[in-house]
Short mmCIF file of C-alpha atoms and ligand atoms in Angstrom, two decimals:
data_model
loop_
_atom_site.label_atom_id
_atom_site.label_comp_id
_atom_site.label_asym_id
_atom_site.label_seq_id
_atom_site.Cartn_x
_atom_site.Cartn_y
_atom_site.Cartn_z
CA MET A 19 201.07 158.32 117.66
CA PRO A 20 201.31 155.37 119.63
CA LEU A 21 204.74 154.36 118.96
CA ARG A 22 207.40 154.11 121.96
CA THR A 23 211.29 154.79 121.82
CA SER A 24 213.34 152.26 122.79
CA GLU A 25 214.21 154.42 125.58
CA GLU A 26 210.69 154.15 126.76
CA TYR A 27 210.73 150.30 126.15
CA LEU A 28 213.61 149.86 128.60
CA GLU A 29 212.05 151.90 131.24
CA SER A 30 208.98 149.74 131.07
CA LEU A 31 210.93 146.87 132.21
CA ARG A 32 211.83 148.10 135.55
CA ASP A 33 208.40 147.33 136.82
CA GLY A 34 209.18 144.63 139.95
CA ARG A 35 209.05 141.52 137.46
CA GLN A 36 210.17 138.43 139.46
CA VAL A 37 213.21 137.09 136.99
CA TYR A 38 215.97 134.93 137.84
CA ILE A 39 218.89 133.32 135.78
CA LEU A 40 221.67 131.25 136.89
CA GLY A 41 220.06 130.71 140.18
CA GLU A 42 220.03 134.39 141.15
CA SER A 43 217.22 136.97 141.43
CA VAL A 44 217.55 139.90 138.61
CA GLU A 45 217.11 143.58 139.94
CA ASP A 46 216.76 144.89 136.20
CA VAL A 47 216.95 142.86 133.49
CA THR A 48 218.24 146.06 131.38
CA THR A 49 221.50 146.16 133.54
CA HIS A 50 221.89 142.54 134.07
CA PRO A 51 225.23 141.44 132.27
CA VAL A 52 223.69 138.54 130.34
CA LEU A 53 219.85 139.78 130.01
CA SER A 54 220.87 143.32 128.95
CA VAL A 55 222.56 142.00 125.60
CA PRO A 56 219.12 140.36 124.06
CA THR A 57 216.91 143.32 125.71
CA LYS A 58 218.98 145.83 123.82
CA HIS A 59 218.79 143.43 120.97
CA SER A 60 215.06 143.51 121.30
CA SER A 61 215.05 147.18 121.51
CA ILE A 62 215.92 147.48 117.86
CA GLU A 63 212.61 146.86 117.42
CA PHE A 64 211.54 150.18 118.61
CA ASP A 65 214.27 152.17 117.00
CA LEU A 66 213.25 150.80 113.55
CA ALA A 67 209.76 152.15 114.22
CA GLN A 68 211.13 155.66 114.71
CA ASP A 69 212.84 155.88 111.79
CA PRO A 70 211.24 158.13 109.43
CA ASP A 71 212.60 156.33 106.12
CA LEU A 72 211.10 152.62 107.36
CA LYS A 73 207.55 154.47 107.98
CA ASP A 74 205.95 152.54 105.29
CA LEU A 75 207.33 149.37 106.50
CA THR A 76 207.18 149.69 110.05
CA GLN A 77 203.85 151.29 110.66
CA ALA A 78 200.28 150.64 109.59
CA GLU A 79 196.89 151.82 110.21
CA LEU A 80 194.76 149.91 112.90
CA GLU A 81 191.20 150.97 111.58
CA THR A 82 189.19 150.03 115.37
CA ILE A 83 191.19 152.85 116.86
CA GLY A 84 191.95 154.83 113.76
CA GLU A 85 195.28 155.27 114.56
CA THR A 86 199.05 154.51 112.89
CA VAL A 87 200.72 151.77 114.97
CA SER A 88 203.11 148.97 114.97
CA ARG A 89 202.44 147.09 111.61
CA TYR A 90 202.77 143.78 113.95
CA TYR A 91 199.30 145.05 115.51
CA GLN A 92 197.55 145.56 112.37
CA LEU A 93 194.66 143.37 110.97
CA PRO A 94 196.20 141.79 108.05
CA ARG A 95 193.49 142.17 105.36
CA THR A 96 195.16 141.27 102.31
CA PRO A 97 197.95 139.04 101.15
CA GLU A 98 200.11 142.40 100.70
CA ASP A 99 199.78 143.32 104.10
CA LEU A 100 201.14 139.76 104.85
CA LEU A 101 204.05 140.30 102.06
CA LYS A 102 204.81 143.83 104.42
CA ARG A 103 204.64 141.70 107.77
CA ARG A 104 207.59 138.93 105.82
CA GLU A 105 209.49 142.48 104.69
CA LEU A 106 209.28 143.70 108.13
CA ILE A 107 210.26 140.46 110.30
CA GLU A 108 213.14 140.07 107.50
CA TYR A 109 214.46 143.55 108.01
CA GLY A 110 214.58 142.85 111.57
CA SER A 111 216.34 140.04 111.32
CA GLU A 112 219.13 141.66 108.83
CA VAL A 113 219.52 144.40 111.09
CA GLY A 114 219.98 142.07 114.02
CA LEU A 115 222.55 140.03 112.15
CA SER A 116 220.63 137.00 111.48
CA PHE A 117 218.79 137.07 114.85
CA PRO A 118 215.21 138.13 114.66
CA LEU A 119 213.92 140.75 117.03
CA PHE A 120 210.62 138.74 117.84
CA ILE A 121 209.52 141.00 120.51
CA LYS A 122 206.05 141.95 118.73
CA ALA A 123 205.98 139.18 115.83
CA ILE A 124 205.21 135.84 118.38
CA GLY A 125 202.85 137.89 120.40
CA SER A 126 200.95 139.30 117.31
CA ASP A 127 201.04 135.84 115.67
CA CYS A 128 198.84 134.54 118.71
CA LEU A 129 196.74 137.60 118.36
CA ASN A 130 195.94 136.66 114.82
CA ALA A 131 195.00 132.89 115.91
CA LEU A 132 192.65 134.19 118.60
CA HIS A 133 190.97 136.73 116.21
CA ILE A 134 190.34 133.80 114.02
CA VAL A 135 189.27 131.29 116.20
CA CYS A 136 187.41 133.23 118.92
CA GLU A 137 185.20 134.59 116.14
CA ALA A 138 184.28 131.09 114.96
CA LEU A 139 183.97 129.87 118.49
CA ASP A 140 181.73 133.01 119.51
CA ASN A 141 179.52 132.02 115.90
CA ASN A 142 179.15 128.40 117.11
CA GLU A 143 178.76 128.51 121.00
CA GLY A 144 177.39 131.90 121.51
CA THR A 145 180.25 132.94 123.77
CA ASN A 146 181.79 136.36 123.81
CA TYR A 147 185.46 135.96 123.60
CA SER A 148 185.69 138.05 120.15
CA PRO A 149 185.21 141.63 121.52
CA ARG A 150 187.42 140.82 124.44
CA VAL A 151 190.29 139.97 121.71
CA LYS A 152 189.75 143.15 119.69
CA ALA A 153 189.89 145.12 122.37
CA TYR A 154 193.27 143.58 123.67
CA ARG A 155 194.73 144.03 120.32
CA ASP A 156 193.61 147.98 120.39
CA TYR A 157 195.21 147.80 124.16
CA CYS A 158 198.24 146.35 122.63
CA ALA A 159 198.89 148.51 119.51
CA SER A 160 197.83 151.93 121.88
CA ASN A 161 200.41 151.08 124.39
CA ASP A 162 203.19 149.76 121.80
CA LEU A 163 203.55 146.57 123.97
CA ALA A 164 206.21 144.06 123.82
CA LEU A 165 204.59 140.82 123.81
CA ALA A 166 205.44 137.03 123.99
CA GLY A 167 203.73 134.12 122.76
CA ALA A 168 203.39 131.34 125.74
CA ILE A 169 202.20 128.12 124.11
CA THR A 170 204.42 125.22 125.15
CA ASP A 171 203.48 123.83 128.38
CA VAL A 172 205.88 121.54 130.48
CA LYS A 173 203.80 118.63 129.33
CA GLY A 174 205.04 116.12 131.53
CA ASP A 175 204.45 112.51 130.16
CA ARG A 176 204.12 113.58 126.33
CA SER A 177 201.88 110.58 125.48
CA LYS A 178 198.95 111.67 127.95
CA LEU A 179 196.42 114.41 127.60
CA PRO A 180 196.56 117.21 130.34
CA SER A 181 194.03 115.61 132.42
CA GLU A 182 195.47 112.02 132.80
CA GLN A 183 198.89 113.25 133.89
CA SER A 184 199.96 112.67 137.14
CA SER A 185 200.23 116.45 138.42
CA PRO A 186 197.55 118.88 136.78
CA ASP A 187 200.51 121.25 136.91
CA PHE A 188 201.93 119.80 133.41
CA TYR A 189 199.67 122.20 131.72
CA VAL A 190 198.45 125.52 132.75
CA HIS A 191 195.04 125.27 134.02
CA ILE A 192 192.33 126.85 135.72
CA VAL A 193 192.31 126.42 139.32
CA GLU A 194 189.28 128.49 140.30
CA ARG A 195 186.32 130.53 138.61
CA LYS A 196 185.36 133.88 140.46
CA ASP A 197 182.83 136.27 139.49
CA ASP A 198 185.41 138.74 138.33
CA GLY A 199 188.09 136.34 136.78
CA ILE A 200 189.99 133.06 137.27
CA ILE A 201 192.71 132.01 139.01
CA VAL A 202 195.63 130.11 136.87
CA SER A 203 198.57 127.93 137.85
CA GLY A 204 201.26 125.69 135.92
CA ALA A 205 203.80 126.68 133.67
CA LYS A 206 205.01 127.49 130.10
CA THR A 207 208.69 126.57 128.69
CA HIS A 208 210.63 127.95 126.28
CA ILE A 209 209.32 131.28 125.75
CA THR A 210 211.36 133.35 123.65
CA ALA A 211 212.00 136.81 125.35
CA ALA A 212 210.11 136.07 128.53
CA PRO A 213 212.31 138.02 130.59
CA TYR A 214 211.89 141.01 128.76
CA VAL A 215 208.50 141.57 127.41
CA ASN A 216 205.75 143.66 128.74
CA GLU A 217 203.04 141.11 128.79
CA PHE A 218 202.49 137.25 127.88
CA LEU A 219 199.73 135.89 125.78
CA VAL A 220 198.83 132.38 126.39
CA LEU A 221 197.42 129.86 124.48
CA PRO A 222 196.81 126.20 124.60
CA THR A 223 199.79 123.90 122.92
CA ARG A 224 197.50 121.01 121.90
CA ALA A 225 194.01 119.49 120.87
CA MET A 226 192.08 118.53 124.16
CA LYS A 227 189.26 116.39 125.10
CA ALA A 228 186.20 117.02 127.22
CA ASP A 229 188.05 115.92 130.47
CA ASP A 230 190.51 118.58 129.66
CA SER A 231 188.49 121.51 129.72
CA ASP A 232 189.96 123.41 132.84
CA PHE A 233 193.40 123.07 130.52
CA ALA A 234 191.77 124.64 127.31
CA LEU A 235 192.99 127.99 128.33
CA ALA A 236 193.64 131.30 126.70
CA PHE A 237 194.63 134.54 128.52
CA ALA A 238 196.84 137.63 128.59
CA VAL A 239 198.91 138.67 131.85
CA PRO A 240 201.69 141.38 132.40
CA VAL A 241 205.01 140.18 133.28
CA ASN A 242 204.83 141.68 136.68
CA ALA A 243 201.58 140.42 137.74
CA GLU A 244 201.11 138.68 141.17
CA GLY A 245 202.25 134.86 141.10
CA VAL A 246 204.23 135.24 137.84
CA LYS A 247 208.14 134.35 137.71
CA VAL A 248 210.41 134.11 134.83
CA ILE A 249 213.28 131.56 135.11
CA ALA A 250 215.65 132.44 132.17
CA ARG A 251 217.89 129.89 130.36
CA PRO A 252 221.57 130.52 131.25
CA ASP A 253 224.18 132.37 128.99
CA SER A 254 227.25 134.04 129.51
CA VAL A 255 229.03 137.40 128.68
CA LYS A 256 231.07 137.48 125.63
CA ASN A 257 233.70 139.59 123.71
CA GLN A 258 232.93 141.31 120.15
CA PHE A 259 236.14 139.87 118.43
CA ASP A 260 235.65 136.12 119.64
CA PHE A 261 231.84 136.23 119.43
CA PRO A 262 231.00 138.93 116.84
CA LEU A 263 227.30 137.82 117.00
CA SER A 264 226.36 136.24 120.22
CA SER A 265 228.13 139.04 121.86
CA ARG A 266 225.44 141.27 120.56
CA HIS A 267 222.33 139.62 119.16
CA TYR A 268 220.31 136.76 120.64
CA HIS A 269 217.11 135.86 122.90
CA ILE A 270 217.05 134.29 125.87
CA GLU A 271 213.94 131.69 126.43
CA GLY A 272 212.54 131.61 129.82
CA THR A 273 210.12 129.14 131.53
CA ILE A 274 207.22 131.08 133.02
CA ILE A 275 205.62 130.02 136.40
CA PHE A 276 201.96 130.99 137.13
CA ASP A 277 201.84 130.48 140.84
CA ASN A 278 197.92 131.12 141.54
CA VAL A 279 197.65 134.13 139.32
CA PHE A 280 194.46 136.18 138.82
CA ILE A 281 193.27 137.08 135.47
CA PRO A 282 190.27 139.09 134.97
CA TRP A 283 187.79 137.95 132.82
CA ASP A 284 188.25 140.80 130.20
CA ARG A 285 191.81 139.16 129.46
CA VAL A 286 190.44 135.66 129.14
CA PHE A 287 190.10 134.44 125.44
CA LEU A 288 189.11 130.76 126.44
CA ALA A 289 188.27 129.03 129.46
CA GLY A 290 186.66 125.36 129.02
CA GLU A 291 185.89 125.32 125.30
CA TRP A 292 188.22 122.35 125.00
CA GLN A 293 186.81 121.60 121.05
CA TYR A 294 188.82 125.00 120.11
CA ALA A 295 192.09 124.25 121.96
CA GLY A 296 193.26 122.18 118.62
CA ALA A 297 192.14 124.98 116.45
CA LEU A 298 194.07 127.82 118.41
CA ALA A 299 197.18 125.56 118.72
CA ASN A 300 197.42 124.85 114.80
CA THR A 301 195.93 128.48 113.82
CA PHE A 302 199.01 130.04 115.95
CA ALA A 303 201.46 127.22 114.65
CA THR A 304 200.52 128.46 110.90
CA TRP A 305 201.14 132.10 111.67
CA HIS A 306 204.20 131.39 113.75
CA ARG A 307 205.65 129.24 110.83
CA PHE A 308 205.06 132.20 108.68
CA THR A 309 206.88 134.32 110.92
CA GLY A 310 209.71 131.71 111.00
CA LEU A 311 210.23 131.75 107.26
CA SER A 312 210.03 135.56 107.22
CA TYR A 313 213.08 135.70 109.31
CA LYS A 314 215.27 132.88 107.91
CA GLY A 315 216.44 134.49 104.89
CA PRO A 316 219.00 136.98 106.52
CA GLY A 317 220.64 133.80 108.49
CA ALA A 318 220.81 132.24 105.15
CA ASP A 319 222.42 135.00 103.22
CA LEU A 320 224.96 135.46 106.17
CA LEU A 321 226.19 132.00 106.21
CA LEU A 322 226.61 132.18 102.20
CA GLY A 323 228.38 135.79 102.65
CA MET A 324 230.82 134.37 105.56
CA ALA A 325 231.49 131.39 103.36
CA GLN A 326 232.71 133.10 100.39
CA LEU A 327 234.60 135.38 102.18
CA ILE A 328 236.44 133.01 104.09
CA ALA A 329 237.21 131.30 100.83
CA ASP A 330 238.49 134.40 99.46
CA TYR A 331 240.27 134.86 102.33
CA ASN A 332 241.95 131.28 101.93
CA GLY A 333 243.00 132.09 98.16
CA VAL A 334 240.25 129.59 97.15
CA GLY A 335 236.79 131.76 96.25
CA LYS A 336 237.10 130.39 92.56
CA ALA A 337 237.32 126.88 93.18
CA SER A 338 234.77 124.73 91.38
CA HIS A 339 233.60 122.86 94.73
CA ILE A 340 233.14 125.92 96.45
CA LYS A 341 231.16 127.38 94.06
CA ALA A 342 229.38 124.09 94.00
CA LYS A 343 228.69 124.56 97.89
CA ILE A 344 227.93 128.31 97.41
CA THR A 345 225.36 127.58 94.95
CA GLU A 346 223.46 125.10 97.39
CA LEU A 347 223.54 128.06 99.78
CA ILE A 348 222.07 130.37 97.40
CA GLN A 349 219.05 127.56 96.78
CA TYR A 350 218.72 127.20 100.59
CA ALA A 351 218.09 131.11 101.09
CA GLU A 352 215.98 132.00 98.06
CA THR A 353 214.07 128.55 98.39
CA ILE A 354 212.73 130.04 101.90
CA ARG A 355 211.98 133.42 100.76
CA VAL A 356 210.05 131.80 97.86
CA PHE A 357 207.91 129.92 100.44
CA ALA A 358 207.14 132.80 102.71
CA ARG A 359 206.13 134.81 99.83
CA ALA A 360 203.89 132.15 98.32
CA ALA A 361 202.22 131.51 101.53
CA ALA A 362 201.34 134.93 101.56
CA ARG A 363 200.15 135.51 98.18
CA GLU A 364 198.29 132.14 98.25
CA ALA A 365 196.69 133.28 101.79
CA GLU A 366 192.99 131.90 102.99
CA PHE A 367 190.44 134.30 104.47
CA HIS A 368 189.24 133.80 107.82
CA ALA A 369 187.14 136.17 110.26
CA GLY A 370 188.02 139.00 107.48
CA ILE A 371 191.77 138.74 107.78
CA ALA A 372 194.60 136.91 105.43
CA PHE A 373 195.60 134.23 106.63
CA PRO A 374 199.12 132.56 105.39
CA ASN A 375 198.60 129.43 103.24
CA PRO A 376 199.04 126.80 106.10
CA LEU A 377 200.18 123.92 103.59
CA LEU A 378 202.93 126.47 102.21
CA ALA A 379 203.89 127.40 105.67
CA ASN A 380 204.53 124.20 107.10
CA MET A 381 206.27 122.90 103.96
CA GLY A 382 208.67 125.96 104.46
CA LYS A 383 209.12 125.59 108.03
CA TYR A 384 209.78 122.04 107.23
CA TYR A 385 212.05 123.04 104.50
CA PHE A 386 214.44 125.44 106.35
CA ALA A 387 214.51 123.02 109.43
CA SER A 388 215.38 120.37 107.62
CA GLY A 389 217.95 122.20 105.33
CA TYR A 390 219.82 124.06 108.24
CA HIS A 391 222.76 121.60 109.33
CA ALA A 392 223.44 120.70 105.73
CA ALA A 393 223.93 124.38 105.29
CA LEU A 394 226.11 124.56 108.13
CA ARG A 395 228.08 121.68 106.75
CA ASN A 396 228.81 123.67 103.79
CA VAL A 397 230.15 126.42 105.38
CA GLN A 398 232.28 124.46 107.77
CA GLU A 399 233.51 122.45 104.79
CA ILE A 400 234.68 125.69 103.05
CA ALA A 401 236.27 127.48 106.08
CA GLY A 402 238.36 124.42 107.42
CA GLY A 403 239.67 123.80 110.82
CA SER A 404 240.98 127.03 112.18
CA VAL A 405 237.23 127.77 112.80
CA VAL A 406 237.51 125.80 115.97
CA THR A 407 241.48 125.90 116.59
CA ALA A 408 242.58 129.31 115.61
CA PRO A 409 243.94 131.87 118.79
CA THR A 410 241.88 134.13 120.25
CA SER A 411 241.84 138.12 120.48
CA ARG A 412 243.74 137.67 123.66
CA ASP A 413 246.66 135.82 121.89
CA LEU A 414 246.57 138.94 119.52
CA ALA A 415 246.63 141.35 122.28
CA ASN A 416 249.82 139.41 123.98
CA PRO A 417 253.11 141.15 123.04
CA GLU A 418 254.94 137.81 123.46
CA THR A 419 252.59 135.92 120.51
CA LYS A 420 251.15 138.89 118.75
CA GLU A 421 253.75 139.01 116.00
CA TYR A 422 253.56 134.88 115.44
CA ILE A 423 249.82 135.51 115.03
CA GLN A 424 250.18 138.33 112.41
CA ARG A 425 252.74 136.11 110.52
CA TYR A 426 251.25 132.72 110.44
CA PHE A 427 247.59 133.31 110.29
CA ALA A 428 247.57 135.90 107.41
CA GLY A 429 245.50 134.75 104.35
CA ALA A 430 245.43 135.02 100.68
CA GLU A 431 247.92 138.04 99.22
CA GLY A 432 246.64 141.14 101.15
CA VAL A 433 244.59 139.63 103.76
CA SER A 434 245.87 140.34 107.32
CA ALA A 435 245.71 137.87 110.14
CA GLU A 436 243.20 140.12 111.93
CA ASP A 437 240.65 140.16 109.27
CA ARG A 438 241.00 136.31 108.68
CA LEU A 439 240.73 135.55 112.61
CA ARG A 440 237.61 138.09 112.46
CA VAL A 441 235.75 135.95 109.88
CA LEU A 442 236.82 132.49 111.62
CA LYS A 443 235.60 133.80 114.69
CA MET A 444 232.29 134.73 113.11
CA ILE A 445 232.18 131.26 111.50
CA MET A 446 232.90 129.66 114.64
CA ASP A 447 230.11 131.92 116.61
CA MET A 448 227.64 131.01 113.82
CA THR A 449 228.47 127.18 113.10
CA ALA A 450 230.22 125.50 116.11
CA SER A 451 229.72 127.51 119.59
CA GLU A 452 227.13 127.11 122.10
CA TYR A 453 224.97 129.67 120.47
CA ALA A 454 225.60 127.57 117.18
CA GLY A 455 224.05 124.71 119.16
CA ASN A 456 221.56 126.70 120.30
CA TRP A 457 220.16 128.06 117.01
CA MET A 458 220.62 124.53 115.36
CA LEU A 459 218.07 123.04 118.14
CA ALA A 460 216.02 126.22 117.69
CA THR A 461 215.77 125.51 114.11
CA LEU A 462 214.29 122.10 114.57
CA HIS A 463 212.16 123.02 117.35
CA GLY A 464 211.42 126.41 117.49
CA GLU A 465 208.15 127.12 115.66
CA GLY A 466 207.19 123.49 116.34
CA SER A 467 208.94 120.19 115.91
CA MET A 468 209.51 119.00 112.46
CA GLU A 469 206.78 115.79 113.27
CA ALA A 470 204.48 118.63 113.69
CA GLN A 471 204.81 119.98 110.52
CA ARG A 472 204.60 116.23 109.05
CA LEU A 473 201.36 116.02 110.65
CA SER A 474 200.26 119.23 109.39
CA MET A 475 200.95 118.69 105.62
CA TYR A 476 199.62 115.39 105.69
CA ARG A 477 196.49 116.79 107.16
CA GLN A 478 196.04 119.49 104.61
CA TYR A 479 196.92 117.46 101.46
CA ASP A 480 194.34 116.30 99.39
CA ILE A 481 195.91 112.62 99.16
CA GLN A 482 192.53 111.12 98.05
CA ARG A 483 192.70 113.05 94.58
CA CYS A 484 196.39 111.65 94.25
CA VAL A 485 195.05 107.98 95.02
CA GLU A 486 192.34 108.38 92.22
CA LEU A 487 194.76 109.55 89.93
CA ALA A 488 196.90 106.61 90.66
CA LYS A 489 194.13 104.08 90.23
CA LYS A 490 193.09 105.92 87.15
CA ALA A 491 196.72 105.38 85.87
CA ALA A 492 196.65 101.83 86.74
CA GLY A 493 193.32 101.30 85.56
CA THR A 494 191.80 99.79 88.82
CA ASN A 495 188.14 100.87 90.44
C1 FAD B 20 214.85 128.42 121.53
C2 FAD B 20 213.55 128.17 121.14
C3 FAD B 20 212.44 128.97 121.38
C4 FAD B 20 211.07 128.54 121.40
N1 FAD B 20 210.28 129.64 121.56
C5 FAD B 20 208.84 129.84 121.90
C6 FAD B 20 208.04 130.36 122.43
O1 FAD B 20 208.33 131.49 122.09
N2 FAD B 20 206.90 130.62 122.59
C7 FAD B 20 206.18 128.77 123.13
O2 FAD B 20 205.52 128.74 123.18
N3 FAD B 20 207.26 127.91 122.59
C8 FAD B 20 208.50 128.03 122.20
N4 FAD B 20 209.58 127.05 121.90
C9 FAD B 20 208.91 125.66 122.21
C10 FAD B 20 209.01 125.19 120.69
O3 FAD B 20 207.84 125.25 120.04
C11 FAD B 20 208.96 123.54 121.12
O4 FAD B 20 210.30 123.49 121.26
C12 FAD B 20 208.53 122.43 120.26
O5 FAD B 20 206.94 122.49 120.10
C13 FAD B 20 208.43 120.99 120.78
O6 FAD B 20 208.33 120.89 121.85
P1 FAD B 20 209.52 120.43 123.35
O7 FAD B 20 210.67 121.23 123.15
O8 FAD B 20 208.57 120.41 124.51
O9 FAD B 20 209.86 118.81 122.71
P2 FAD B 20 209.08 117.54 123.06
O10 FAD B 20 207.33 117.86 122.96
O11 FAD B 20 209.28 116.88 124.40
O12 FAD B 20 209.14 116.78 121.93
C14 FAD B 20 210.36 115.88 121.46
C15 FAD B 20 210.00 114.93 120.69
O13 FAD B 20 209.13 114.17 121.15
C16 FAD B 20 208.13 113.93 120.12
N5 FAD B 20 206.82 113.76 120.94
C17 FAD B 20 206.40 115.00 121.50
N6 FAD B 20 205.04 114.46 121.96
C18 FAD B 20 204.79 113.24 121.42
C19 FAD B 20 203.59 112.33 121.41
N7 FAD B 20 202.60 112.52 122.21
N8 FAD B 20 203.64 111.16 120.69
C20 FAD B 20 204.92 110.68 119.86
N9 FAD B 20 205.98 111.78 119.67
C21 FAD B 20 205.89 112.68 120.89
C22 FAD B 20 208.23 115.01 119.34
O14 FAD B 20 207.41 115.07 118.06
C23 FAD B 20 209.64 115.40 119.57
O15 FAD B 20 210.16 114.71 118.25
C24 FAD B 20 210.86 127.08 121.51
C25 FAD B 20 211.71 126.34 121.36
C26 FAD B 20 213.29 126.73 121.29
C27 FAD B 20 214.02 125.41 121.05
#
């Protein structure tokens, strides 16, 4: 059975890859003080897959190879398959203390988008991409790969198409076509887990025109391929008392540089068919927004839990305004799940696989992004100022200040200062730290900017039907 252990996953990252962080080259991502934390977080995905009690959730049959593989690499045939995928992503995020595991979800979102669009492309244009996509899925599943989705280009002037930019390197593009493959150049940015996956699946980020054909490009490449370099975003090492979440669970995004990288033809899934770049970007976006909807529930539950806990510790847990805010948090958490389940149940079917309902997936992503800051506000309003002003674990450890802290920072009857501080620190970590700020921005822009969802919703809704309804009601023609 092709399911790797977390040790095998970690070992596979020691492959000569070129990764940089904070101006330095990284020898081994699995032992680097900053990068080892998200690497360990990601390895949970492999631990869950090894747990016999979770078999039904984490494993599925891939019919093309007749083997049991990671559920992420299954061809989802039914709404039930999508519901299981949702459940798996949500469970991973719960185990990761609200932080998604992600190292197969985004890559398989890309695979599923390629499966749909390449079949249409082959049928319409007589190309032969679909068999390559299928073979690549089999390869990912058989080797149980950790796979990132690299879609977002650096983009230069956002108002211009790739071919109109002052430099061709603002979008990843074909530099040369050869008998055995292509040479590509450019950079993808913001790529989640880039320093510690096995391969990148690269897709176009936008719709294109005829002049952009060298930029209409999709391919797969190992992280350690010659000419590939990853510049990771910065972070710092934190202690668990003061940063109970971000000391253990987070992802590091990276900018991937493609410096004249050779890609053999069997790993190329789009090379010049500019008419399909937009379809690939949009189909991926729906898959990925469904993933977003699937992982957000545990984070919303955790916000609710920490708000109620600190209210209880402060002795105000039953106050009516606290209940009102907690009720808003319940609504936030459960509405996210309602959208995810509805998008699965009202799936469309393309190229033989179930595809999350695009309107509902976009509405759901828009809902959680637009409500996240308000959810944090509720937690902060309930928790009070000590979230940012309370002493630290070091003050609690210092014999000169320890007793004062124990005396003055205790809460309601029976609540010790240490327990209260632990909860306050968790709230600081989740709502008022650098990590919290990253996550606020990630909630807006991850899975695509909110404007991208507005555009998708506008395109998908039958506006004319509503206009006809209005005309009928008004008695106009
Ligand atoms: C934490 C995090 C993780 C991510 N992970 C991944 C990942 O794994 N893989 C991946 O491929 N991407 C990833 N992304 C990228 C994400 O999809 C982008 O952030 C998002 O699509 C917005 O693009 P941008 O950040 O480049 O912003 P920009 O494109 O610069 O957008 C900024 C603003 O400008 C507006 N804008 C952009 N273009 C136009 C235009 N032509 N006309 C008018 N307005 C415009 C946008 O609507 C937005 O409001 C991640 C992002 C974050 C923050």
